[in-house]
PDB file of C-alpha atoms in Angstrom:
ATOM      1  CA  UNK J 120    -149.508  -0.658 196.126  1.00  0.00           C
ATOM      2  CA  UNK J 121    -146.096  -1.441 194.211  1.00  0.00           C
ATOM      3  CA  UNK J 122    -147.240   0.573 190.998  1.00  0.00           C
ATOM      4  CA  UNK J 123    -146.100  -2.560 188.897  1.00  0.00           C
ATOM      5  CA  UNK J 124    -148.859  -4.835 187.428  1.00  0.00           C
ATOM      6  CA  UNK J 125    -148.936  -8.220 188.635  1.00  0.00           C
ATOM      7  CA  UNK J 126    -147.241 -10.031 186.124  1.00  0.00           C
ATOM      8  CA  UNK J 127    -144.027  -7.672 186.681  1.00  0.00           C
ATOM      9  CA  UNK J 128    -144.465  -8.025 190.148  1.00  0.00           C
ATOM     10  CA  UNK J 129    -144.419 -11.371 189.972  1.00  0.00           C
ATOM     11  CA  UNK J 130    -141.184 -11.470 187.679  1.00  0.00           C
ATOM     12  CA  UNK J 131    -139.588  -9.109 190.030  1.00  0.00           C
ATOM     13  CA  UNK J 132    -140.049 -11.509 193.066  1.00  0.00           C
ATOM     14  CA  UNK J 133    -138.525 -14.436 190.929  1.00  0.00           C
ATOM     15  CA  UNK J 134    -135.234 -12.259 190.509  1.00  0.00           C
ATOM     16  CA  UNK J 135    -135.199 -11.126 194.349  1.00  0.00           C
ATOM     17  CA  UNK J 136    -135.410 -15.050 195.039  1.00  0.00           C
ATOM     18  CA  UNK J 137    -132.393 -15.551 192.174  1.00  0.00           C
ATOM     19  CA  UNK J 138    -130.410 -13.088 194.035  1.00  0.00           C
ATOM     20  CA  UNK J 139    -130.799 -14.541 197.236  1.00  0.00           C
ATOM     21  CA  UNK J 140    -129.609 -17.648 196.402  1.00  0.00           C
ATOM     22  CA  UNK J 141    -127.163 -16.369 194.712  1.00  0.00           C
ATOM     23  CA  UNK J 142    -125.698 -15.222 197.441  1.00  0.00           C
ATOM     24  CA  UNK J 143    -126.530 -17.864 199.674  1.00  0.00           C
ATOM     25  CA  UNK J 144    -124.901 -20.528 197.918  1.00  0.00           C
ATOM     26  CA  UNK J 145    -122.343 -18.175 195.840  1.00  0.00           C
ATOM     27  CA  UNK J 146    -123.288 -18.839 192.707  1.00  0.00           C
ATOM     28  CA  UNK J 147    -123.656 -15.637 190.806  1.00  0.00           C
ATOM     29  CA  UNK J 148    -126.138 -15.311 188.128  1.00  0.00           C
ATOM     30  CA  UNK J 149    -126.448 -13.144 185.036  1.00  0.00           C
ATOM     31  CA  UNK J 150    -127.505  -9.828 184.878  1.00  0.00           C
ATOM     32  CA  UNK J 151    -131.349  -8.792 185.171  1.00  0.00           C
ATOM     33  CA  UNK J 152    -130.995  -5.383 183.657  1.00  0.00           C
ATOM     34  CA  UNK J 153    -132.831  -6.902 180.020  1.00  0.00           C
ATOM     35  CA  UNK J 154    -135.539  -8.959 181.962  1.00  0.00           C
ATOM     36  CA  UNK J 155    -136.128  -5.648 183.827  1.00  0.00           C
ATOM     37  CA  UNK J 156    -136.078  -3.149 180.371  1.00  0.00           C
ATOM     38  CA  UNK J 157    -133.261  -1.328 181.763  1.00  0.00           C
ATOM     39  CA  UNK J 158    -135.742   0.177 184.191  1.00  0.00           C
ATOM     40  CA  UNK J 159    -134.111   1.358 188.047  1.00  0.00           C
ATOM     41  CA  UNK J 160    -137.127   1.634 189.247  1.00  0.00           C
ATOM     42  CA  UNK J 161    -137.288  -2.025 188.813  1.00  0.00           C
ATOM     43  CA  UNK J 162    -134.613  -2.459 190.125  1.00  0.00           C
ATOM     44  CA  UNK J 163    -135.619  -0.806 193.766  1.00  0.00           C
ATOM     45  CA  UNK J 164    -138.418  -2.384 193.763  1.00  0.00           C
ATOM     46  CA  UNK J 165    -136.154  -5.871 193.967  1.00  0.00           C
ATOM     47  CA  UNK J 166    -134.489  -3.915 196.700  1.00  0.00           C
ATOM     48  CA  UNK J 167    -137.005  -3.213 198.437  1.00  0.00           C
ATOM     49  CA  UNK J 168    -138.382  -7.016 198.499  1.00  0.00           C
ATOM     50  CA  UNK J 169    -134.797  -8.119 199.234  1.00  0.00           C
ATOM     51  CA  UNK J 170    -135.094  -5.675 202.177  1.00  0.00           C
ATOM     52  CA  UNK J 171    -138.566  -7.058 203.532  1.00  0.00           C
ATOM     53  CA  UNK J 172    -137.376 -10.249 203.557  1.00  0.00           C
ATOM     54  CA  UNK J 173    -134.462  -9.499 205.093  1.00  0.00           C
ATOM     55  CA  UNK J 174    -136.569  -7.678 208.344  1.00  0.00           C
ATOM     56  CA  UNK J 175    -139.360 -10.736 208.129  1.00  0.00           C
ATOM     57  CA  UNK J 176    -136.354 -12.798 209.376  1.00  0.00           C
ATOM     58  CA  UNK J 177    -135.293 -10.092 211.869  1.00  0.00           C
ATOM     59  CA  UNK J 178    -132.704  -7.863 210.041  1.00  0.00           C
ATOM     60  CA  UNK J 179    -132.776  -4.112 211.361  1.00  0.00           C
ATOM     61  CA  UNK J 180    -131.791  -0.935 208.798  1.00  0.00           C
ATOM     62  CA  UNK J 181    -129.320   0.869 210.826  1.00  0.00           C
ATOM     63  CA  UNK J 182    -128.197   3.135 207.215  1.00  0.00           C
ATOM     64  CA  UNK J 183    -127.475   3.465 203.688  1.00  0.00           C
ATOM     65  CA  UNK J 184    -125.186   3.654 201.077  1.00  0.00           C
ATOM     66  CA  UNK J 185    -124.889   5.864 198.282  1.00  0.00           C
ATOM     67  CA  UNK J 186    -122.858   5.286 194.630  1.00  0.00           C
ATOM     68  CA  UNK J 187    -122.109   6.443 191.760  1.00  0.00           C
ATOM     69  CA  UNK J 188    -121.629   9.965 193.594  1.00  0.00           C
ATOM     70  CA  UNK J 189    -119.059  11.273 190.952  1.00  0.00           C
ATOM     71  CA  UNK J 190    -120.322  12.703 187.835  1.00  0.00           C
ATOM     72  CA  UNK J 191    -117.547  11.239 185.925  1.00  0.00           C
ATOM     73  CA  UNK J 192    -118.721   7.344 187.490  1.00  0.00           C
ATOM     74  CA  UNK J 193    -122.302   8.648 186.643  1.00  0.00           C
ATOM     75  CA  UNK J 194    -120.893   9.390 182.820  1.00  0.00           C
ATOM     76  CA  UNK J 195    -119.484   6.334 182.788  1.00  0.00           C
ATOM     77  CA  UNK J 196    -122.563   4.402 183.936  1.00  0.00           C
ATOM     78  CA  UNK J 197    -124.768   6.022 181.601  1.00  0.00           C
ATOM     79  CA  UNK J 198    -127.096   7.440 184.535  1.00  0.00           C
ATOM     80  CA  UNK J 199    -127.601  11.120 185.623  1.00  0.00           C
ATOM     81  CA  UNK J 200    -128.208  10.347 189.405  1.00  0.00           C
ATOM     82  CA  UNK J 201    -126.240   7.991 191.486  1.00  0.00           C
ATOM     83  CA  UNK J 202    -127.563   4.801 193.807  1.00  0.00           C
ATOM     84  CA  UNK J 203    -128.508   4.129 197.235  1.00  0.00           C
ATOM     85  CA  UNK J 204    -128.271   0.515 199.160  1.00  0.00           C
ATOM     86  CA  UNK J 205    -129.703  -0.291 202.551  1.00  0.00           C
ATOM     87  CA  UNK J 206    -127.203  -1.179 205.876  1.00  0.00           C
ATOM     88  CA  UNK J 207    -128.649  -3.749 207.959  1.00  0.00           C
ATOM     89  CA  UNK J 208    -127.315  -3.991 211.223  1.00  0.00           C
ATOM     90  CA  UNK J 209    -125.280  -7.504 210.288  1.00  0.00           C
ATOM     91  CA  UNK J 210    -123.510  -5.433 207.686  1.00  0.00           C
ATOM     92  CA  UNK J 211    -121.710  -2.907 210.545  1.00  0.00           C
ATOM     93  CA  UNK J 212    -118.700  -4.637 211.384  1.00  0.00           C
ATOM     94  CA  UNK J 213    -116.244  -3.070 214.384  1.00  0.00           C
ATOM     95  CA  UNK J 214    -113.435  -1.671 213.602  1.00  0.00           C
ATOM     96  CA  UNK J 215    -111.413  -2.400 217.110  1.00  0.00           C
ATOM     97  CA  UNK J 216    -110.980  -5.769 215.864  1.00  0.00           C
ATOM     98  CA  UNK J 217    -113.072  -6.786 213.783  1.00  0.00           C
ATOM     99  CA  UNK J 218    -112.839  -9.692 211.110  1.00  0.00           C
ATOM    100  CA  UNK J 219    -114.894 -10.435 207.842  1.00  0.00           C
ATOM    101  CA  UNK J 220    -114.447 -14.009 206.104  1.00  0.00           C
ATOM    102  CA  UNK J 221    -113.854 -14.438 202.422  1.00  0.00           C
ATOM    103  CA  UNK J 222    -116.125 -17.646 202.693  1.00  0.00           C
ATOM    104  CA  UNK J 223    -119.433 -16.124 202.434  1.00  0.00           C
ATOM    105  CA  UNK J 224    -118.506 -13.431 199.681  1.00  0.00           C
ATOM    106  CA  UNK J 225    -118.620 -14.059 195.819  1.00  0.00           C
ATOM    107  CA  UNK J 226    -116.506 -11.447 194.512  1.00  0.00           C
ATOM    108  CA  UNK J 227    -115.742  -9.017 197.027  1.00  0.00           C
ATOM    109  CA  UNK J 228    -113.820  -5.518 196.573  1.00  0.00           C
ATOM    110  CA  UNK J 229    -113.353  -2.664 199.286  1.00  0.00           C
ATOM    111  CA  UNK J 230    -113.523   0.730 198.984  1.00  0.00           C
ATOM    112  CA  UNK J 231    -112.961   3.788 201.333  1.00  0.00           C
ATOM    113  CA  UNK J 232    -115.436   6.340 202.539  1.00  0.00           C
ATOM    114  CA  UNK J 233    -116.724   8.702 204.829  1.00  0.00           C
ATOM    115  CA  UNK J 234    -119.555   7.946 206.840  1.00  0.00           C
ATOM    116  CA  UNK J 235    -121.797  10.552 208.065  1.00  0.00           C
ATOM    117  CA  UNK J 236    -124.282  10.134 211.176  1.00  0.00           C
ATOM    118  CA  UNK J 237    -127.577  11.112 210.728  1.00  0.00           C
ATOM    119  CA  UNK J 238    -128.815  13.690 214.045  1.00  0.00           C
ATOM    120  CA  UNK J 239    -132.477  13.877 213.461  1.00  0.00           C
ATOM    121  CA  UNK J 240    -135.041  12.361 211.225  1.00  0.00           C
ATOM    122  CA  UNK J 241    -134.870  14.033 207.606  1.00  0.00           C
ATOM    123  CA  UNK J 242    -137.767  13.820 205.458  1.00  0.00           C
ATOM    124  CA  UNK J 243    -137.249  14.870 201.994  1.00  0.00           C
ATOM    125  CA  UNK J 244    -137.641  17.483 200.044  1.00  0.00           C
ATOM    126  CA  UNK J 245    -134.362  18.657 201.192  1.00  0.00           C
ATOM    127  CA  UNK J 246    -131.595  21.021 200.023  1.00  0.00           C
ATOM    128  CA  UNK J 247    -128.486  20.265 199.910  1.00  0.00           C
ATOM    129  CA  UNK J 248    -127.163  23.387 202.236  1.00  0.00           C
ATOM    130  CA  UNK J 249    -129.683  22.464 204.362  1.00  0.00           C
ATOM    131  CA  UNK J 250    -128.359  18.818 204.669  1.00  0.00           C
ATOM    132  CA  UNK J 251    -125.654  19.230 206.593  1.00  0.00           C
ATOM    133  CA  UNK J 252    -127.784  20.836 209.678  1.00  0.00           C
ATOM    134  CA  UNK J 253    -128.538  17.179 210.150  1.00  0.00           C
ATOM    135  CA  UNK J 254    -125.048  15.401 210.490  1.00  0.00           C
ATOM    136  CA  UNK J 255    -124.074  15.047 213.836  1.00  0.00           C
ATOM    137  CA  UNK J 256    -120.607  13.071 213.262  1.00  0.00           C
ATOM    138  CA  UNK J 257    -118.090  11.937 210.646  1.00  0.00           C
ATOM    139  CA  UNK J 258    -116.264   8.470 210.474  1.00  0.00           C
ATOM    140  CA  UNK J 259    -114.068   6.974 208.187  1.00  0.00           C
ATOM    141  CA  UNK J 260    -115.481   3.309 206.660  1.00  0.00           C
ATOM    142  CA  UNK J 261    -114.253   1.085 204.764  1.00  0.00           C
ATOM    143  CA  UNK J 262    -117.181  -0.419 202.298  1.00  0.00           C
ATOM    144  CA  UNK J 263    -116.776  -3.702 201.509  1.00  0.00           C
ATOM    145  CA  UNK J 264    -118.948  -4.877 198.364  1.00  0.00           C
ATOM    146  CA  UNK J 265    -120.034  -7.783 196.775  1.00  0.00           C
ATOM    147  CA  UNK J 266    -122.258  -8.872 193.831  1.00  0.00           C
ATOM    148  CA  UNK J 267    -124.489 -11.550 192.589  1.00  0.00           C
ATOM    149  CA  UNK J 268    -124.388 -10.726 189.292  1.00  0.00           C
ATOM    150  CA  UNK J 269    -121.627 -12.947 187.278  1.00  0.00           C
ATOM    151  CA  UNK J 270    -118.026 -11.065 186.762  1.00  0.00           C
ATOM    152  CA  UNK J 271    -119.321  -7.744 187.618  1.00  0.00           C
ATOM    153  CA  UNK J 272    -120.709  -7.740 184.547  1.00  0.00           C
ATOM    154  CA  UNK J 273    -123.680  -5.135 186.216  1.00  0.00           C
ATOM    155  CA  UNK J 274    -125.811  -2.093 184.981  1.00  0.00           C
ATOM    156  CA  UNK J 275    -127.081   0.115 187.300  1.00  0.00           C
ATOM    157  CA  UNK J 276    -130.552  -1.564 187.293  1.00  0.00           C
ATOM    158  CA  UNK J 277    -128.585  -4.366 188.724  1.00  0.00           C
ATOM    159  CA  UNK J 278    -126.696  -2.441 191.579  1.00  0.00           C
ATOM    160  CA  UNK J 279    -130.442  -1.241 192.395  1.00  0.00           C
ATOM    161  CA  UNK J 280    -131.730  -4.545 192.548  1.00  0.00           C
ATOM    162  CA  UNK J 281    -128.475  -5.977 194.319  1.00  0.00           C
ATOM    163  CA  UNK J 282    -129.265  -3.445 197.068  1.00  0.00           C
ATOM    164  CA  UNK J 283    -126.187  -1.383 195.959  1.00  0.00           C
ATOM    165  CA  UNK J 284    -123.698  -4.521 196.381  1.00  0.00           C
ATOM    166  CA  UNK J 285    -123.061  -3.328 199.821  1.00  0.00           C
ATOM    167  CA  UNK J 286    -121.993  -6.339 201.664  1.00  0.00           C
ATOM    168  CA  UNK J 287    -120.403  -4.742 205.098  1.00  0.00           C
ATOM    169  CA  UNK J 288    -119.582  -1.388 206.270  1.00  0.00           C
ATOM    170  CA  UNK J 289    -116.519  -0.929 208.735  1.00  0.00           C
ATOM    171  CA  UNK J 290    -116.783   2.253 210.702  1.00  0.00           C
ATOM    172  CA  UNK J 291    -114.586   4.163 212.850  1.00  0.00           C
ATOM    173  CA  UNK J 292    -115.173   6.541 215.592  1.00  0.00           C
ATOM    174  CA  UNK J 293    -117.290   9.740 215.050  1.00  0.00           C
ATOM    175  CA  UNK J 294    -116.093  12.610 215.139  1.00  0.00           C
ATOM    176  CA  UNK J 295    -118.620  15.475 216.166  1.00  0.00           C
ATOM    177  CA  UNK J 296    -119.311  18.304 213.919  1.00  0.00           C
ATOM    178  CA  UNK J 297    -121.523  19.134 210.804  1.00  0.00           C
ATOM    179  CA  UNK J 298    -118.279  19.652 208.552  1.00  0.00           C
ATOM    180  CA  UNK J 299    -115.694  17.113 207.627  1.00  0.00           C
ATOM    181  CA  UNK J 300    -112.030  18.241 208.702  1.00  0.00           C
ATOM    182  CA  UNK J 301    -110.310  20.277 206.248  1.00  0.00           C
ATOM    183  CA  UNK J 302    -107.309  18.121 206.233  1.00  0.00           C
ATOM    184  CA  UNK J 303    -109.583  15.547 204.632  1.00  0.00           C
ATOM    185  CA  UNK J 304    -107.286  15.798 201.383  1.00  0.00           C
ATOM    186  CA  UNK J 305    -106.114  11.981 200.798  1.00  0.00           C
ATOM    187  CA  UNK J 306    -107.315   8.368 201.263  1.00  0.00           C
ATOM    188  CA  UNK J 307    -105.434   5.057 201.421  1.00  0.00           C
ATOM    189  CA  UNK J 308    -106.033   1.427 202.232  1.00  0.00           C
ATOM    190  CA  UNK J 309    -103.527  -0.408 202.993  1.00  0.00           C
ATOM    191  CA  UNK J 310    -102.791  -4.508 202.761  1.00  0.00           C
ATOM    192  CA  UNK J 311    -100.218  -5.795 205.263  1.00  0.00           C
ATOM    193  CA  UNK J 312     -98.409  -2.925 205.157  1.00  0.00           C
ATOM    194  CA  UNK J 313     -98.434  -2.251 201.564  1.00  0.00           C
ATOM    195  CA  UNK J 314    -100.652   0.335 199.768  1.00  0.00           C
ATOM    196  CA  UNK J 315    -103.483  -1.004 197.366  1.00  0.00           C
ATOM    197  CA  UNK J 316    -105.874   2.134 196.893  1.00  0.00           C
ATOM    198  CA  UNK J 317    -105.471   5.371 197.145  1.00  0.00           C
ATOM    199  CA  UNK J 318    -106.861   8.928 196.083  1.00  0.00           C
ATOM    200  CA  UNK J 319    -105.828  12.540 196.995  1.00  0.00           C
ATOM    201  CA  UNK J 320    -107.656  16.075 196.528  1.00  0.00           C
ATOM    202  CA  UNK J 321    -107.743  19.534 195.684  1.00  0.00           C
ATOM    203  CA  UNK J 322    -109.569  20.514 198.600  1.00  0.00           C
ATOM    204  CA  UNK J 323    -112.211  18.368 200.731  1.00  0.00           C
ATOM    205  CA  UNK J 324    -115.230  17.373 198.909  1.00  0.00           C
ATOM    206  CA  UNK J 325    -117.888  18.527 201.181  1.00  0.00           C
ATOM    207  CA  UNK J 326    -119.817  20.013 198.821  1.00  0.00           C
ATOM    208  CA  UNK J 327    -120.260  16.887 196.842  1.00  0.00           C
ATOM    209  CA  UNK J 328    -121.045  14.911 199.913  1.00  0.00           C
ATOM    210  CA  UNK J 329    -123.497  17.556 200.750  1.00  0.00           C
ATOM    211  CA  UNK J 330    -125.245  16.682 197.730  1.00  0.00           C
ATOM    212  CA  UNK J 331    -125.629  13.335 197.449  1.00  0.00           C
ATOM    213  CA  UNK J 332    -126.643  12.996 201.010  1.00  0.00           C
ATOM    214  CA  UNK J 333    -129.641  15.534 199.975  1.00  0.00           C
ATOM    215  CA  UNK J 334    -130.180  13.665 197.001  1.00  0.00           C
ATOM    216  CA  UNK J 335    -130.567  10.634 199.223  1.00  0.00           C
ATOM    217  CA  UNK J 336    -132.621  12.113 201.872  1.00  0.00           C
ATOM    218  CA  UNK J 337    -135.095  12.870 199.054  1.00  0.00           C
ATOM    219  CA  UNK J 338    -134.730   9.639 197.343  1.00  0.00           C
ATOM    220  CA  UNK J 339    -135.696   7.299 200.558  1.00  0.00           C
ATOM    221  CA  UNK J 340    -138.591   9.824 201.010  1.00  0.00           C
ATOM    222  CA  UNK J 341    -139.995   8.736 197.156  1.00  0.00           C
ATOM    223  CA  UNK J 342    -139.014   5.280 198.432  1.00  0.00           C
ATOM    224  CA  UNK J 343    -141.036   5.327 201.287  1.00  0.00           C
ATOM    225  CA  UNK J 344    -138.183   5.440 203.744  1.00  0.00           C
ATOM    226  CA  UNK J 345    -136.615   7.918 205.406  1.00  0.00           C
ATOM    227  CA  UNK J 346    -133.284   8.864 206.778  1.00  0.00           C
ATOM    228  CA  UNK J 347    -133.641   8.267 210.581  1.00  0.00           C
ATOM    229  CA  UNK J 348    -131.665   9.456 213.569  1.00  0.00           C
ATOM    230  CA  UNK J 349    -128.417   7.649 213.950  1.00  0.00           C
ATOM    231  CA  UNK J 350    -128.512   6.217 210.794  1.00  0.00           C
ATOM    232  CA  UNK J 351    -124.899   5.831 209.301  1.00  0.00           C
ATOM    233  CA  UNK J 352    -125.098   6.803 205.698  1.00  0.00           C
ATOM    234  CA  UNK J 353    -121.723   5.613 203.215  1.00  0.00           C
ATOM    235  CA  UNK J 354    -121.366   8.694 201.341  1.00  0.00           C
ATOM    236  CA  UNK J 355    -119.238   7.389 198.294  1.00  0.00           C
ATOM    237  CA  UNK J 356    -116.090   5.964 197.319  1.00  0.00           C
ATOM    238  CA  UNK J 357    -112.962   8.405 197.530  1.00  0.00           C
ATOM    239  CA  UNK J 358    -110.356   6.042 196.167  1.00  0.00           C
ATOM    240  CA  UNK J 359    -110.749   3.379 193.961  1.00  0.00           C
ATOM    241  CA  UNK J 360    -112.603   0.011 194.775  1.00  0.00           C
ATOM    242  CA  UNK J 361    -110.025  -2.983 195.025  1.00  0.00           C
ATOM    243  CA  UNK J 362    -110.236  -6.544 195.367  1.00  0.00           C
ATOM    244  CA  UNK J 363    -111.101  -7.569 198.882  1.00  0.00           C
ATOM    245  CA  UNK J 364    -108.211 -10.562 200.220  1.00  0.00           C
ATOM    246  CA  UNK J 365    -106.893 -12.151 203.028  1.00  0.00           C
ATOM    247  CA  UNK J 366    -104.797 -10.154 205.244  1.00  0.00           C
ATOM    248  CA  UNK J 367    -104.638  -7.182 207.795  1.00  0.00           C
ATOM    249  CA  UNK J 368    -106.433  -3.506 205.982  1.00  0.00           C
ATOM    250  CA  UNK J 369    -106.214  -0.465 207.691  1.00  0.00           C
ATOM    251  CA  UNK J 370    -108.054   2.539 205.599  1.00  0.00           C
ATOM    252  CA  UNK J 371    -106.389   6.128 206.195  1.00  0.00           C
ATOM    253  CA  UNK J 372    -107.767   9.494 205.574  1.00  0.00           C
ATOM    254  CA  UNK J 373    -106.111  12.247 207.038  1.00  0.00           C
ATOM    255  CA  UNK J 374    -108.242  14.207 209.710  1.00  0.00           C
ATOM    256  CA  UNK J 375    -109.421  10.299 211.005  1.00  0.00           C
ATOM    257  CA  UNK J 376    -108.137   7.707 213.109  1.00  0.00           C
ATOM    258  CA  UNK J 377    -107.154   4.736 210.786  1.00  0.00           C
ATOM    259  CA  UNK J 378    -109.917   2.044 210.572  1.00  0.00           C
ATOM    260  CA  UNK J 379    -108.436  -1.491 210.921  1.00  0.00           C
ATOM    261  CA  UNK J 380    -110.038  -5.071 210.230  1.00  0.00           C
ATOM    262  CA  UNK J 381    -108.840  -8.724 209.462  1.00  0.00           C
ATOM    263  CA  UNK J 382    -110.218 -10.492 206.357  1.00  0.00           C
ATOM    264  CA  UNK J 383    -109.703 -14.580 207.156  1.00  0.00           C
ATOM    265  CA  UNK J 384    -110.513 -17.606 206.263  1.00  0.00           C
ATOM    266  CA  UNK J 385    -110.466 -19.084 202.292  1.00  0.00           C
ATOM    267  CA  UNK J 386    -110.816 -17.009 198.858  1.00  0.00           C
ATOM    268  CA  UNK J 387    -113.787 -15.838 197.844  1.00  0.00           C
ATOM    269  CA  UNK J 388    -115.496 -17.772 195.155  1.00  0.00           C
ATOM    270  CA  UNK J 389    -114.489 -15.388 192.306  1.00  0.00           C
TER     271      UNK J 389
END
């Protein structure tokens, strides 16, 4: 049982269909938020369809993504908790040369993270001190996303029902360890050569990732999900998202190897 009566059910599989051709045949559509009454939970439930369709045709979730996992993006969204998204296994890109094309993106921007690895199933409720005693590794990613939803022009409802706008994840190496290095202090991406994001801290912010991954753990539990082991789990932006182009990134935080990947091919259609 969704918990939505069948005429909102029935609306909410006519927007899951609009998004998916949006992004088919990028063309990006209006936002849903009104149609939905500014309701996330809505929203997720156009995730989750989007989702189910996606494994019908033989997807696999290897992960998730979290946003809005500042509270001064949360103030600015109007929201008091952030987002999660769903990685599907075509979404994990290498990062010893790998390439993403522009061609099959609408509007894409990157971002750069840290990825945790998940060492055991976690089924919520969960504490956040606890959380960490299930992270087996740390990798830096670089999150590229992507939206249906004309000129970014999206609520939060819509990131929910857009499955986050997570369009690929490219992850580096794990490193072993619950904690994050404590030289994890700045982040850069970098654009043949020349810098186009970057974001620098007081001191490593483990105890914000800590959070958010609890809040997440709990949040796939209401969902019916779970976090599995080995999941890979995009625990927020640390710099600045910036338009995606063509050319050679490499994302840098300090502690990590650099991630590297080639964006090709023609413009996105933005």
């Amino acid at each position: 049982m969704s918990g939505f009566t069948p005429e909102e059910d029935a609306l909410h599989r006519v927007i899951m269909q609009e998004l998916h051709t949006a992004r088919a045949e990028r063309r990006p559509v209006p936002s849903s938020s009104a149609r939905l009454s500014n309701d996330i939970a809505r929203g997720y439930r156009i995730q989750g369809l989007l989702i189910e369709a996606a494994e019908q045709n033989g997807a696999r979730q290897v992960g998730w993504k979290i946003g809005l996992t500042s509270a001064a993006a949360r103030a600015k969204a109007g929201v008091l908790e952030p987002f999660y998204g769903v990685l599907l296994d075509h979404m994990v890109v290498s990062d010893t040369g790998g390439e993403l094309d522009l061609d099959g993106m609408i509007a894409p921007r990157v971002e750069v993270e840290i990825a945790a690895r998940i060492a055991v199933d976690v089924v919520g409720p969960v504490a956040s001190a606890d959380m960490l005693g299930s992270i087996d590794g740390w990798a830096v990613a670089a999150e590229v996303v992507d939206t249906a939803i004309t000129d970014w022009t999206i609520s939060p409802v819509d990131m929910a029902a857009d499955n986050g706008c997570v369009a690929y994840a490219v992850v580096g190496e794990f490193q072993g360890g619950y904690r994050i290095p404590q030289s994890v202090m700045s982040a850069v991406i970098l654009r043949d050569g020349l810098q186009i994001a970057a974001a620098s801290f007081a001191h490593p912010p483990m105890n914000e990732i800590a959070e958010n991954l609890a809040w997440l753990a709990n949040a796939a539990t209401k969902s019916g999900r779970h976090l599995r082991q080995g999941d890979i789990v995009l625990t927020g932006a640390l710099a600045p998202m910036t338009e995606l182009r063509r050319g050679r990134h490499e994302v840098q935080v300090l502690g990590f190897a650099p991630v590297e990947f080639e964006v090709i091919a023609g413009e996105a259609n933005s």
